[in-house]
Amino acid sequence: MLLVYSRIRNYVPSSLCRICIRYNSGSQNRWLNRQLGDPYAKQAKVQNLRSRAAFKLMQIDDKYRLFSKSKPEQRILDLGYAPGAWSQVAHQRSSPTSMILGVDILPCEPPHGVNSIQANILAKRTHDLIRLFFSKHFQLNKHDELHKDHGYFQNMLEEELTHLKDTDLYREIFTTDDNYGVSSTNSTLRELENFPIDVIISDMYEPWPQTAGFWNNITNQAYFRMANTSGVSIRDHYQSVDLCDAALVTAIDLLRPLGSFVCKLYTGEEENLFKKRMKAVFNSVHKFKPDASRSESKETYYIGLKKKKNIDKLEVFSS
Ligand SMILES: C[S@@+](CC[C@H](N)C(=O)[O-])C[C@H]1O[C@@H](n2cnc3c(N)ncnc32)[C@H](O)[C@@H]1O
């Protein structure tokens, strides 16, 4: 019903739309009324931002300074990026030469200045695609305007990955051994290839209301997929911890030492365990609930600054 509402809202006067509201369930009504009166939702519309979530990241960035216009070529990974408001903020607040990759399990056209892939972060291949995207090799060959054709871009990245398999170049990009064929003088460059990302942001969880991609039978039934807020806080919490762990694994494997990390967590009894894992990966760990996050929501944000070096993944997850 919500989908129908958002689709027809573009075509019919708002008085008629109230009819739709009347036939919704009570909780849907509450959601719609809250959304219609919400100052952040209104501001998002005015500023052409894809959702009110943009303000949460702005407030996190105001406090923890993740992005910088003066750092050229910041490499930013946005996990669960659809519909793209966080990516818009990352693009606005970083230098024009920064590289931003959005990953989402749902199909979505990325905002201007952002590349994206449709993929599940729980899959190993997704990590390979991310590493390839940020590799020197792919960046050199990438056409600047590719973000304008999302499907073409994803195909190109996938094909390149298949093409490279079993070549020396593949081994160079994907072997993360510090000593792989390099002298110690090149170790900084090697570190950059091993850990090519400066900032990882993850808002992964419930799907945004889809407006496109319905042809895709595998991923468009968002409400039957692994993660969607159910209102049952224990269930939401455990699924959220899984996604936070997946984001943390991505950070261990791909984020550069001293790099920054943000992830959304639905709070619950495993929160302290997750915090402990964060502390094993980052020198400085903060919990922050931005004003734009509704007080009744169980969501909170964990910020990890100054990633440590030489992290043993097994140790992080076995304690
Ligand atoms: C709350 S939305 C993100 C909103 C986004 N930060 C923005 O500002 O527009 C959460 C997203 O996480 C995605 N997601 C959930 N599980 C995922 C997974 N396993 N892999 C990739 N994306 C996932 C959902 O499809 C959804 O689009």
Coordinates of C-alpha atoms and ligand atoms in Angstrom, one line a residue:
M1 CA 0.0 0.0 0.0
L2 CA 2.9 2.4 0.8
L3 CA 4.4 1.8 -2.5
V4 CA 1.1 2.4 -4.3
Y5 CA 0.7 5.6 -2.2
S6 CA 4.2 6.9 -3.1
R7 CA 3.7 6.1 -6.8
I8 CA 0.3 7.7 -7.2
R9 CA 1.3 10.7 -5.0
N10 CA 3.2 12.1 -8.0
Y11 CA 0.0 12.1 -10.1
V12 CA -2.9 13.0 -7.9
P13 CA -3.8 15.9 -5.7
S14 CA -3.0 15.4 -2.0
S15 CA -6.6 15.5 -1.0
L16 CA -7.2 12.4 -3.0
C17 CA -4.1 10.8 -1.5
R18 CA -5.7 11.0 1.9
I19 CA -8.1 8.4 0.6
C20 CA -5.1 6.0 0.3
I21 CA -4.1 6.9 3.9
R22 CA -7.6 6.1 5.2
Y23 CA -7.4 2.6 3.8
N24 CA -3.9 1.9 5.3
S25 CA -3.4 0.0 8.6
G26 CA -2.9 2.1 11.7
S27 CA 0.9 1.7 11.8
Q28 CA 1.2 2.7 8.1
N29 CA -1.0 5.8 8.8
R30 CA 1.3 6.7 11.7
W31 CA 4.4 6.4 9.5
L32 CA 2.8 8.5 6.7
N33 CA 1.6 11.2 9.0
R34 CA 4.9 11.4 10.8
Q35 CA 6.8 11.5 7.5
L36 CA 4.5 14.3 6.1
G37 CA 5.1 16.5 9.2
D38 CA 8.8 15.7 9.7
P39 CA 11.1 18.7 9.3
Y40 CA 14.0 16.5 8.1
A41 CA 11.9 14.8 5.4
K42 CA 10.8 18.3 4.3
Q43 CA 14.4 19.6 4.2
A44 CA 15.5 16.5 2.3
K45 CA 13.0 17.3 -0.4
V46 CA 14.0 21.0 -0.6
Q47 CA 17.7 20.1 -0.8
N48 CA 17.1 17.4 -3.4
L49 CA 18.4 14.7 -1.1
R50 CA 17.1 11.2 -1.6
S51 CA 16.0 10.6 2.0
R52 CA 16.0 12.2 5.4
A53 CA 18.8 9.7 6.4
A54 CA 21.2 12.3 4.8
F55 CA 20.9 14.4 7.9
K56 CA 22.0 11.6 10.2
L57 CA 25.3 11.3 8.3
M58 CA 25.7 15.0 8.1
Q59 CA 25.4 15.2 11.9
I60 CA 27.8 12.3 12.4
D61 CA 30.3 13.9 10.0
D62 CA 29.9 17.3 11.8
K63 CA 31.1 15.6 15.0
Y64 CA 33.7 13.1 13.7
R65 CA 35.0 14.6 10.5
L66 CA 34.9 11.6 8.1
F67 CA 35.1 13.5 4.9
S68 CA 37.4 16.3 3.8
K69 CA 37.3 18.6 0.8
S70 CA 41.1 19.2 1.2
K71 CA 42.0 15.5 0.9
P72 CA 42.2 14.6 -2.8
E73 CA 40.9 11.2 -3.9
Q74 CA 39.3 10.1 -0.6
R75 CA 38.1 6.5 -1.3
I76 CA 34.7 6.0 0.2
L77 CA 32.6 2.8 0.4
D78 CA 28.8 3.2 1.2
L79 CA 27.3 -0.2 2.2
G80 CA 23.5 -0.4 1.8
Y81 CA 23.6 2.8 -0.1
A82 CA 20.1 2.8 -1.7
P83 CA 18.3 5.1 -2.3
G84 CA 21.6 7.1 -2.1
A85 CA 21.2 10.0 0.4
W86 CA 24.4 9.0 2.3
S87 CA 26.3 8.8 -0.9
Q88 CA 25.1 12.3 -1.8
V89 CA 26.4 13.6 1.5
A90 CA 29.8 11.8 0.9
H91 CA 30.0 13.4 -2.5
Q92 CA 29.1 16.9 -1.3
R93 CA 31.6 16.8 1.6
S94 CA 34.6 15.3 -0.1
S95 CA 36.8 16.6 -2.9
P96 CA 35.5 16.3 -6.5
T97 CA 38.3 13.8 -7.2
S98 CA 37.1 11.4 -4.5
M99 CA 35.9 7.9 -5.5
I100 CA 32.7 6.7 -4.0
L101 CA 31.3 3.2 -4.4
G102 CA 27.8 2.3 -3.2
V103 CA 26.8 -1.3 -2.7
D104 CA 23.2 -2.5 -2.2
I105 CA 21.4 -5.7 -2.6
L106 CA 18.5 -3.8 -4.3
P107 CA 18.7 -2.3 -7.7
C108 CA 19.1 1.5 -7.7
E109 CA 20.4 4.3 -9.9
P110 CA 23.3 5.9 -8.0
P111 CA 23.3 9.7 -7.5
H112 CA 25.6 11.9 -9.5
G113 CA 29.3 11.4 -8.8
V114 CA 28.8 7.9 -7.3
N115 CA 29.4 4.5 -8.8
S116 CA 27.5 1.5 -7.6
I117 CA 27.0 -2.2 -7.7
Q118 CA 24.0 -4.3 -6.9
A119 CA 25.4 -7.1 -4.6
N120 CA 25.1 -8.7 -1.3
I121 CA 27.8 -7.8 1.2
L122 CA 27.7 -11.2 2.7
A123 CA 29.1 -12.7 -0.5
K124 CA 32.8 -13.1 -1.0
R125 CA 32.5 -12.0 -4.7
T126 CA 31.2 -8.7 -3.6
H127 CA 34.4 -8.1 -1.6
D128 CA 36.4 -9.0 -4.7
L129 CA 34.4 -6.5 -6.8
I130 CA 34.9 -3.8 -4.3
R131 CA 38.7 -4.4 -4.2
L132 CA 38.9 -4.4 -7.9
F133 CA 36.9 -1.1 -8.2
F134 CA 39.3 0.7 -5.9
S135 CA 42.5 -0.9 -7.4
K136 CA 44.9 1.3 -9.3
H137 CA 44.3 -1.0 -12.3
F138 CA 40.6 -0.5 -12.6
Q139 CA 40.7 3.2 -11.7
L140 CA 43.1 3.9 -14.5
N141 CA 40.9 2.1 -17.0
K142 CA 37.6 3.5 -15.8
H143 CA 35.8 6.1 -17.8
D144 CA 34.7 9.1 -15.7
E145 CA 31.1 9.2 -16.9
L146 CA 30.4 5.6 -16.2
H147 CA 28.2 6.2 -13.2
K148 CA 25.6 7.5 -15.6
D149 CA 25.0 4.0 -16.8
H150 CA 24.7 1.9 -13.8
G151 CA 24.1 -1.5 -15.5
Y152 CA 26.9 -1.0 -17.9
F153 CA 29.3 -0.2 -15.1
Q154 CA 28.4 -3.3 -13.1
N155 CA 28.9 -5.5 -16.1
M156 CA 32.2 -4.0 -16.8
L157 CA 33.4 -4.6 -13.3
E158 CA 32.1 -8.2 -13.3
E159 CA 33.7 -8.9 -16.7
E160 CA 37.0 -7.5 -15.6
L161 CA 37.0 -9.7 -12.5
T162 CA 36.3 -12.8 -14.6
H163 CA 38.9 -11.8 -17.2
L164 CA 41.6 -11.2 -14.7
K165 CA 41.3 -14.6 -12.9
D166 CA 44.5 -16.6 -12.9
T167 CA 46.6 -13.7 -14.3
D168 CA 49.6 -12.1 -12.6
L169 CA 47.6 -8.9 -12.4
Y170 CA 44.9 -10.8 -10.5
R171 CA 47.5 -12.1 -8.0
E172 CA 48.9 -8.6 -7.6
I173 CA 45.6 -7.1 -6.8
F174 CA 44.2 -9.9 -4.7
T175 CA 47.2 -11.2 -2.8
T176 CA 47.2 -9.2 0.4
D177 CA 50.6 -10.5 1.6
D178 CA 52.8 -7.5 2.5
N179 CA 55.8 -9.0 0.9
Y180 CA 54.3 -10.0 -2.4
G181 CA 56.9 -9.1 -5.0
V182 CA 57.8 -5.7 -3.5
S183 CA 60.8 -4.1 -1.9
S184 CA 60.3 -2.5 1.5
T185 CA 60.6 0.9 -0.1
N186 CA 57.4 0.2 -1.9
S187 CA 55.6 -0.9 1.3
T188 CA 53.4 2.3 1.5
L189 CA 52.2 1.7 -2.0
R190 CA 51.6 -1.9 -1.2
E191 CA 49.6 -1.0 1.9
L192 CA 47.4 1.3 -0.3
E193 CA 46.7 -1.6 -2.6
N194 CA 46.0 -4.0 0.2
F195 CA 43.8 -1.6 2.1
P196 CA 42.4 0.7 -0.6
I197 CA 39.6 2.4 1.3
D198 CA 39.7 5.5 3.5
V199 CA 36.2 5.6 4.8
I200 CA 33.5 2.9 5.1
I201 CA 29.9 3.9 6.0
S202 CA 27.2 1.4 6.5
D203 CA 23.5 2.1 7.0
M204 CA 22.5 -1.5 6.1
Y205 CA 19.2 -2.8 7.2
E206 CA 15.6 -2.3 6.1
P207 CA 15.0 -1.7 2.4
W208 CA 14.0 1.7 1.2
P209 CA 10.6 1.8 -0.6
Q210 CA 11.4 0.6 -4.1
T211 CA 10.4 2.6 -7.1
A212 CA 12.2 0.7 -9.8
G213 CA 13.7 -2.7 -10.5
F214 CA 10.5 -4.7 -10.1
W215 CA 11.5 -7.0 -13.0
N216 CA 14.2 -8.4 -10.8
N217 CA 12.6 -11.4 -9.1
I218 CA 15.5 -12.3 -7.0
T219 CA 16.0 -9.1 -5.1
N220 CA 12.8 -7.1 -5.5
Q221 CA 10.9 -8.9 -2.8
A222 CA 12.7 -6.9 -0.3
Y223 CA 10.4 -7.8 2.6
F224 CA 11.1 -11.5 2.3
R225 CA 14.9 -11.0 2.3
M226 CA 17.2 -11.4 5.2
A227 CA 16.9 -8.0 6.7
N228 CA 13.9 -5.8 7.2
T229 CA 12.8 -4.2 10.4
S230 CA 9.9 -6.3 11.7
G231 CA 9.1 -4.2 14.8
V232 CA 10.1 -7.2 16.8
S233 CA 13.1 -5.7 18.5
I234 CA 15.0 -9.0 19.3
R235 CA 14.8 -10.1 15.7
D236 CA 15.8 -6.7 14.4
H237 CA 18.7 -6.6 16.7
Y238 CA 20.2 -9.9 15.8
Q239 CA 19.9 -9.3 12.1
S240 CA 21.4 -5.8 12.5
V241 CA 24.4 -7.3 14.4
D242 CA 25.0 -9.7 11.5
L243 CA 25.1 -6.8 9.1
C244 CA 27.3 -4.7 11.4
D245 CA 29.7 -7.7 11.6
A246 CA 29.6 -8.0 7.8
A247 CA 30.6 -4.3 7.6
L248 CA 33.3 -4.8 10.2
V249 CA 34.8 -7.7 8.3
T250 CA 34.8 -5.5 5.2
A251 CA 36.6 -2.9 7.2
I252 CA 39.2 -5.4 8.5
D253 CA 39.9 -6.6 5.0
L254 CA 39.7 -3.3 3.0
L255 CA 40.0 -0.2 5.2
R256 CA 43.4 1.4 5.4
P257 CA 45.1 1.7 8.8
L258 CA 43.9 4.9 10.5
G259 CA 40.8 4.8 8.3
S260 CA 37.3 5.7 9.6
F261 CA 34.1 3.6 9.9
V262 CA 30.5 4.2 10.7
C263 CA 27.7 1.6 11.0
K264 CA 24.1 1.6 12.1
L265 CA 23.1 -0.8 14.9
Y266 CA 19.7 -1.7 16.2
T267 CA 20.4 -1.9 19.9
G268 CA 19.9 -5.0 22.0
E269 CA 21.7 -7.5 24.2
E270 CA 24.7 -8.2 21.9
E271 CA 25.6 -4.5 21.6
N272 CA 28.4 -4.8 24.1
L273 CA 29.9 -7.7 22.2
F274 CA 29.8 -5.7 19.0
K275 CA 31.4 -2.8 20.8
K276 CA 34.2 -5.1 22.0
R277 CA 34.8 -6.2 18.4
M278 CA 34.9 -2.6 17.3
K279 CA 37.5 -1.8 20.0
A280 CA 39.7 -4.6 18.7
V281 CA 39.7 -3.0 15.2
F282 CA 39.8 0.8 16.0
N283 CA 41.8 2.9 18.3
S284 CA 38.8 5.1 19.1
V285 CA 35.2 3.9 19.2
H286 CA 32.1 6.1 19.8
K287 CA 28.4 5.5 20.1
F288 CA 26.3 8.4 18.7
K289 CA 22.6 9.0 18.1
P290 CA 22.2 12.0 15.8
D291 CA 19.3 14.3 16.4
A292 CA 17.9 13.3 13.0
S293 CA 17.5 9.7 14.3
R294 CA 14.0 9.5 15.8
S295 CA 14.1 9.0 19.6
E296 CA 11.6 6.1 19.4
S297 CA 13.9 4.2 17.0
K298 CA 16.2 1.6 18.4
E299 CA 18.9 2.6 15.9
T300 CA 22.2 4.0 17.0
Y301 CA 25.5 4.6 15.2
Y302 CA 28.9 3.2 16.0
I303 CA 31.9 5.2 14.8
G304 CA 35.3 3.7 14.6
L305 CA 38.3 6.1 14.1
K306 CA 42.0 5.3 13.5
K307 CA 41.8 1.7 12.4
K308 CA 44.6 -0.4 13.9
K309 CA 47.2 -2.3 12.0
N310 CA 47.7 -6.0 11.6
I311 CA 44.3 -7.1 12.8
D312 CA 43.7 -10.8 13.3
K313 CA 40.1 -11.4 12.1
L314 CA 39.7 -14.7 14.0
E315 CA 40.8 -13.0 17.2
V316 CA 38.3 -10.2 16.8
F317 CA 35.4 -12.6 16.4
S318 CA 36.5 -15.3 18.8
S319 CA 36.6 -13.2 21.9
Ligands
LIG1 C1 18.1 2.2 5.5 S1 18.6 1.7 3.8 C2 20.0 2.8 3.5 C3 19.7 4.2 3.2 C4 20.9 5.0 2.7 N1 21.9 5.1 3.7 C5 20.5 6.3 2.2 O1 21.0 7.3 2.9 O2 19.8 6.5 1.2 C6 19.3 0.2 4.1 C7 19.8 -0.5 2.8 O3 20.6 -1.6 3.2 C8 20.4 -2.6 2.2 N2 20.9 -3.9 2.6 C9 20.3 -4.7 3.5 N3 21.0 -5.9 3.6 C10 22.0 -5.8 2.7 C11 23.1 -6.7 2.3 N4 23.2 -7.9 2.8 N5 23.9 -6.3 1.3 C12 23.8 -5.1 0.7 N6 22.8 -4.2 1.1 C13 22.0 -4.6 2.0 C14 18.9 -2.5 1.9 O4 18.6 -3.0 0.6 C15 18.7 -1.0 2.0 O5 18.7 -0.4 0.7

